[in-house]
mmCIF file of C-alpha atoms in Angstrom:
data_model
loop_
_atom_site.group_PDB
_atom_site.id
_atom_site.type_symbol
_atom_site.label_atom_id
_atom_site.label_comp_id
_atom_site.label_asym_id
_atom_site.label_seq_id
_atom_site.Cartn_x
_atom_site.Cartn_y
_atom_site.Cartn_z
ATOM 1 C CA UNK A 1 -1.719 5.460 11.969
ATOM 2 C CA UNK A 2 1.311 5.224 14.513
ATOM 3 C CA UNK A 3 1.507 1.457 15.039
ATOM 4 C CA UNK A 4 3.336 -0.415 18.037
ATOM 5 C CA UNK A 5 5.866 -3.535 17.681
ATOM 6 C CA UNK A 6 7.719 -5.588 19.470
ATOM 7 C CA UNK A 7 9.808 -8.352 18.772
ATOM 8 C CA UNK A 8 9.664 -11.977 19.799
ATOM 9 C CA UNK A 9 12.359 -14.517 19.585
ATOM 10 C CA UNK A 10 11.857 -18.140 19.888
ATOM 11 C CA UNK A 11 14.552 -20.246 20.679
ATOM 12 C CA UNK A 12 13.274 -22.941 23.390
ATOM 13 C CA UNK A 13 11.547 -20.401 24.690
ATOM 14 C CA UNK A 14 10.161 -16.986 23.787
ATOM 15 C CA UNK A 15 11.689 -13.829 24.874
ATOM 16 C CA UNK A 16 9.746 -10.359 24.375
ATOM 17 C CA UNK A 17 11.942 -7.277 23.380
ATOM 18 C CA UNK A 18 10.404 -3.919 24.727
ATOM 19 C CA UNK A 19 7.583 -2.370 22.960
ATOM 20 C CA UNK A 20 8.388 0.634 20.545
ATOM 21 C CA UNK A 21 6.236 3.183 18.681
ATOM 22 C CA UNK A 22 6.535 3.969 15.157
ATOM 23 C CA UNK A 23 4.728 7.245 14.675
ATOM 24 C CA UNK A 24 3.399 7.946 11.565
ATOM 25 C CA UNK A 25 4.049 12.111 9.956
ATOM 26 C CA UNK A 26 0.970 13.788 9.100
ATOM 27 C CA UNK A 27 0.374 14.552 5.681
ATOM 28 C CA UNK A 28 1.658 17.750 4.288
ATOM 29 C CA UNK A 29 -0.194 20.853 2.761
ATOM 30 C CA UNK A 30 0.362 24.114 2.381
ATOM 31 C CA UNK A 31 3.259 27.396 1.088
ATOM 32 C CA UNK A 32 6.878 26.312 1.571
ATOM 33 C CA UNK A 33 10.284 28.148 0.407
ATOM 34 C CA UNK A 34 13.368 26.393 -1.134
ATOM 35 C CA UNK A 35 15.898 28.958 -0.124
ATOM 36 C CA UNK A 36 19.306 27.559 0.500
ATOM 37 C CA UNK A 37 20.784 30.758 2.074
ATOM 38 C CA UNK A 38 18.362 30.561 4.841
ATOM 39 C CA UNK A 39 18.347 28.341 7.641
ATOM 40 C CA UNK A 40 16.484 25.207 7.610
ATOM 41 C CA UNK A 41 13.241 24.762 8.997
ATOM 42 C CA UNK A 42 9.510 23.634 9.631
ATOM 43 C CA UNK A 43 8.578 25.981 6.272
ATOM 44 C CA UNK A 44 11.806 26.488 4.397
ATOM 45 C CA UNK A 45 13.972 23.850 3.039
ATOM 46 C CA UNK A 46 17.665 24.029 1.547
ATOM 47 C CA UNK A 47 17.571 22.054 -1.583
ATOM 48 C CA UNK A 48 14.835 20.438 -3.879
ATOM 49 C CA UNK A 49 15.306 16.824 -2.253
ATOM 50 C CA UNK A 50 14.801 18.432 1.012
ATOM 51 C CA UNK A 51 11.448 19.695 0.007
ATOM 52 C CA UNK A 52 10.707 16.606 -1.586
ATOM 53 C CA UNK A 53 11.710 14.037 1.440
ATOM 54 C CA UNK A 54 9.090 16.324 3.243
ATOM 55 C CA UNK A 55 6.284 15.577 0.991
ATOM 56 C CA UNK A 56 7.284 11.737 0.388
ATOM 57 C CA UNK A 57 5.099 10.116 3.145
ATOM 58 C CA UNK A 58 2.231 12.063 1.858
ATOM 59 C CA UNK A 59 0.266 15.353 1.313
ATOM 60 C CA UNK A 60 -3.563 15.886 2.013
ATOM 61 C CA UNK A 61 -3.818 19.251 0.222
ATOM 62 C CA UNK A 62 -1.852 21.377 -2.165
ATOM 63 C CA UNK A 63 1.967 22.384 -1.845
ATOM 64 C CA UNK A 64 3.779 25.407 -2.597
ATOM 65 C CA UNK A 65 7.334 25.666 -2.757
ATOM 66 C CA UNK A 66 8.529 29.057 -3.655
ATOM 67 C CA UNK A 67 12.213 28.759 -5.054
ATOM 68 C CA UNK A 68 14.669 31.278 -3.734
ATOM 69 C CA UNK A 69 18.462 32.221 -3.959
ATOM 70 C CA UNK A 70 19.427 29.377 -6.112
ATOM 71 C CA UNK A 71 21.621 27.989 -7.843
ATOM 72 C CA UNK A 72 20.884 24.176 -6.431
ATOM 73 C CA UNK A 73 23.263 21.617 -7.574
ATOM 74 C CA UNK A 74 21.601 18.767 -7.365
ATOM 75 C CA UNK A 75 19.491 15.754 -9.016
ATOM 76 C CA UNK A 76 15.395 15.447 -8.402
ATOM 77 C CA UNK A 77 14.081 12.464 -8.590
ATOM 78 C CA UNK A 78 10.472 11.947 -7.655
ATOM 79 C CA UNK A 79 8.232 8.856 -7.228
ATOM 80 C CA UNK A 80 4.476 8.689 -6.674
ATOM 81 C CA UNK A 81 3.769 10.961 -3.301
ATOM 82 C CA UNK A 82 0.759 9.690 -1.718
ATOM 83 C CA UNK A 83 -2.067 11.570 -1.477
ATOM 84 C CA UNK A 84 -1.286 13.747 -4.699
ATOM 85 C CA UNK A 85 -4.445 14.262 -7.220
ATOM 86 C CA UNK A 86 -6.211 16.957 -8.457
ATOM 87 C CA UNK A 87 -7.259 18.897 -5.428
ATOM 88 C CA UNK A 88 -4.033 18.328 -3.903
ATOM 89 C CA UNK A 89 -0.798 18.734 -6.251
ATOM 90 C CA UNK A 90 2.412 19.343 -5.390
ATOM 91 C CA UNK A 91 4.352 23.032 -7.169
ATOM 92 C CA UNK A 92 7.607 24.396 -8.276
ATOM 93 C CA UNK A 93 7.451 27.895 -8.524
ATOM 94 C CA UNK A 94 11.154 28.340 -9.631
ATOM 95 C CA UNK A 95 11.050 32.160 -9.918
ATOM 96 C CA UNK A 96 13.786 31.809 -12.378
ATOM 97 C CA UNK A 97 16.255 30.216 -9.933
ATOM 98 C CA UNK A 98 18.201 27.529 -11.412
ATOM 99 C CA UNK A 99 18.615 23.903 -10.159
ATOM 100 C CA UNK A 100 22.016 22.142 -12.302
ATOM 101 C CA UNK A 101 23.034 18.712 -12.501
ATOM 102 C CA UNK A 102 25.852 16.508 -14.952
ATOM 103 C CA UNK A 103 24.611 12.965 -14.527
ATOM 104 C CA UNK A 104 27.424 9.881 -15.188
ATOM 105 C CA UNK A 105 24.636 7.490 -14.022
ATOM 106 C CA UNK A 106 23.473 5.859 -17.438
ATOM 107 C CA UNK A 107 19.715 4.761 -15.494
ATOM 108 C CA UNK A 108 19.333 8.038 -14.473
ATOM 109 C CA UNK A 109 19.968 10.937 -16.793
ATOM 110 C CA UNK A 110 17.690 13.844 -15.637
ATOM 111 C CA UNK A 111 18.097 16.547 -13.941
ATOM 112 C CA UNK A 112 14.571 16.353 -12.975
ATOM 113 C CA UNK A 113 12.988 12.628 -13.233
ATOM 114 C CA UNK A 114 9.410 11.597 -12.521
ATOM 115 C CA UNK A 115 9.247 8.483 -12.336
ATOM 116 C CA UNK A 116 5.634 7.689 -11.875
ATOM 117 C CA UNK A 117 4.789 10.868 -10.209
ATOM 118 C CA UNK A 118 1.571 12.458 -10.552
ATOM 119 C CA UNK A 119 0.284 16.323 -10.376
ATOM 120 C CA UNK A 120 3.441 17.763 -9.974
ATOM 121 C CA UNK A 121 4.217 21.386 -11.898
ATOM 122 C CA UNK A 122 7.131 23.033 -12.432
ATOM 123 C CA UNK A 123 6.819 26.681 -13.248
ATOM 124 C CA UNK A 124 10.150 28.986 -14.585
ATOM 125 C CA UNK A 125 12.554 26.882 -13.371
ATOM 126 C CA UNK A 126 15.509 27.013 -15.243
ATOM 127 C CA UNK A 127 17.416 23.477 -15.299
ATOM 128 C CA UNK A 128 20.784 22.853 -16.638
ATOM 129 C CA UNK A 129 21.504 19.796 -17.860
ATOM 130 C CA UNK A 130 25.352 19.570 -17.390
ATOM 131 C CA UNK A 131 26.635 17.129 -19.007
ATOM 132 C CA UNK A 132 29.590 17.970 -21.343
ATOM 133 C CA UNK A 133 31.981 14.466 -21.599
ATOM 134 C CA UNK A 134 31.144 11.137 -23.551
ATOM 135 C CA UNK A 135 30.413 9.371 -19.957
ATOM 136 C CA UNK A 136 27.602 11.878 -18.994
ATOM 137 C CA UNK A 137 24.266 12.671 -20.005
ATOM 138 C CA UNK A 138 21.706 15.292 -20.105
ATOM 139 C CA UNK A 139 18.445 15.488 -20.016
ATOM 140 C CA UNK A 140 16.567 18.288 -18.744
ATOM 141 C CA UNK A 141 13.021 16.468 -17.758
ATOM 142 C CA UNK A 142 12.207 13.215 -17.723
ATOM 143 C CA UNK A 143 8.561 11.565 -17.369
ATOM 144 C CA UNK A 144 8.206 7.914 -17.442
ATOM 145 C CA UNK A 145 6.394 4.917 -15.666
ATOM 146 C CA UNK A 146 2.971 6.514 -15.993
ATOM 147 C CA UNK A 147 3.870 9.802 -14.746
ATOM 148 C CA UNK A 148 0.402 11.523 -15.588
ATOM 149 C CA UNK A 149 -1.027 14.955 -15.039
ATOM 150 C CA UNK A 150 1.963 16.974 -14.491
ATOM 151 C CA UNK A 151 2.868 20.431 -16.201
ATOM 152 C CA UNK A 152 6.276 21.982 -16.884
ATOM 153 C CA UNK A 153 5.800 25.188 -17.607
ATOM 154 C CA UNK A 154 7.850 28.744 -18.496
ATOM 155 C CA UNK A 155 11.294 26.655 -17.525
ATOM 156 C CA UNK A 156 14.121 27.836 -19.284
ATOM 157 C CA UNK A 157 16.153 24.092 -20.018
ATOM 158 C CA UNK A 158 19.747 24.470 -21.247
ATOM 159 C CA UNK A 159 22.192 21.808 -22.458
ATOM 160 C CA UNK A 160 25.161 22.115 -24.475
ATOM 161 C CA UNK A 161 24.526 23.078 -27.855
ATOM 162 C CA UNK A 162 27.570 20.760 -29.299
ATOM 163 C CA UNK A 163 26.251 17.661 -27.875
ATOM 164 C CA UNK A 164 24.395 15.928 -31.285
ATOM 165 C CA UNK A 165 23.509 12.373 -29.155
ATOM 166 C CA UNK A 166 20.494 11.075 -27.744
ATOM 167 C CA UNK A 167 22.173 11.135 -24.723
ATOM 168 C CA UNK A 168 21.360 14.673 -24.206
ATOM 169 C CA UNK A 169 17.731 16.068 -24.775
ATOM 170 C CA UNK A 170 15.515 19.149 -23.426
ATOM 171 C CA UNK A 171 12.211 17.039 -22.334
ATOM 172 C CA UNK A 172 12.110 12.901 -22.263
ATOM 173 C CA UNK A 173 9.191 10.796 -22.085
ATOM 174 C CA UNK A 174 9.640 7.938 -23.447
ATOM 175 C CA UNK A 175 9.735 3.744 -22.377
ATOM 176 C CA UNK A 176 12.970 3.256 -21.461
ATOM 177 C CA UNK A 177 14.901 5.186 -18.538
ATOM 178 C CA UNK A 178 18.204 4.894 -21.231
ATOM 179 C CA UNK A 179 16.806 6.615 -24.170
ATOM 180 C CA UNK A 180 15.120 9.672 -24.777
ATOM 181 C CA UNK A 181 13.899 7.776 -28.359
ATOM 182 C CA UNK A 182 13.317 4.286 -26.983
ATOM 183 C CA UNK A 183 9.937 2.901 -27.632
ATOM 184 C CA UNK A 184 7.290 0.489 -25.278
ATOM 185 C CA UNK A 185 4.749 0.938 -22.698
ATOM 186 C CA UNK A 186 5.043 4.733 -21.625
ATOM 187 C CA UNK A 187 1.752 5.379 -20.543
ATOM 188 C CA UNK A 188 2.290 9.144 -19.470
ATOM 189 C CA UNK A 189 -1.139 10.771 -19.734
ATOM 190 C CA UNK A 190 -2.457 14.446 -19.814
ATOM 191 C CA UNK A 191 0.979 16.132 -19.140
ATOM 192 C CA UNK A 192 1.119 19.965 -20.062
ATOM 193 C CA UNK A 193 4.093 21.268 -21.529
ATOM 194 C CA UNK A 194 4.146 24.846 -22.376
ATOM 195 C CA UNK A 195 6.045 27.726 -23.130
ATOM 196 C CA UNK A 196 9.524 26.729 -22.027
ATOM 197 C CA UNK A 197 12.733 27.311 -23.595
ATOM 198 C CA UNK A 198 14.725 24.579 -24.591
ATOM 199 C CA UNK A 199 18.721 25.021 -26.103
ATOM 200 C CA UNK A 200 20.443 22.408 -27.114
ATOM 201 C CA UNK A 201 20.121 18.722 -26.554
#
């Protein structure tokens, strides 16, 4: 609910700054674009952490965002959005519209990272993990910190087919936000993963 503040200072005595009103966005639902070649606005958004600042305060129903005119060159990475569950979840329909990243950031190697997000799909999306030199890493998808009930599917993922390290892998979920291998609590639950394409990694 939008919420009013004001600020009182105590020094001898107290002094009373002027009243302000933080309003709070309503919660998001319904068909979107991600179409960088258009201009932005109130239903079309010009990259994937656009779209995703959008959603981030919360959604009450589900959300469509149709993926146009790519490439994007950029890094996703998505934490719980309130109000996401089963009859409201949040969707990627990548239309075969690619979205590329080379991370050099050792914490976070994805291209696409949900950490702890729920009911989020990705469908043909295809995501280039970038990474080509010994102080970058790619992976493609990453799920961790009890990221549950998401689906990636038809995506096309494509890393260097030379690169032989953990560092670089098609789909992560795994314990640690370093290793694609590394073992401990996961606890990612009911995630669908289904006829994608993966090369390399």
């Amino acid at each position: 609910a939008s919420t009013t503040y004001r600020l009182n200072i105590t020094c001898g005595a107290t002094v009373s700054s002027n009243i302000i009103t933080v309003n709070t966005p309503a919660a998001v639902q319904g068909v979107f674009t991600i179409d960088r070649l258009s201009p932005a606005s109130p239903t079309n958004f010009q990259s994937f952490n656009e779209a995703y600042n959008y959603i981030s305060c919360g959604i009450s129903g589900n959300v469509t965002f149709n993926v146009l005119n790519g490439p994007y060159n950029e890094q996703l990475i998505m934490s719980e959005v309130p109000g996401a569950g089963p009859a409201a979840t949040v969707t990627f329909n990548g239309n075969n519209q690619a979205i590329t990243f080379a991370s050099s950031n050792s914490n976070e190697r994805a291209v696409i990272k949900l950490n702890g997000a729920d009911y989020i799909n990705f469908n043909d999306l295809v995501v280039n993990a970038a990474g080509r030199t010994a102080s970058q890493y790619g992976f493609g998808f990453q799920l961790m910190n009890d990221a549950n009930n998401n689906m990636i599917n038809g995506c096309t993922i494509n890393i260097d087919p030379s690169e032989t390290s953990t560092n670089y892998a098609g789909i992560v979920i795994s314990g640690s936000a370093t290793s694609a291998t590394g073992t401990g609590t996961v606890l990612c639950d009911d995630n669908i993963i289904t006829n994608n394409n993966i090369t390399g990694g």
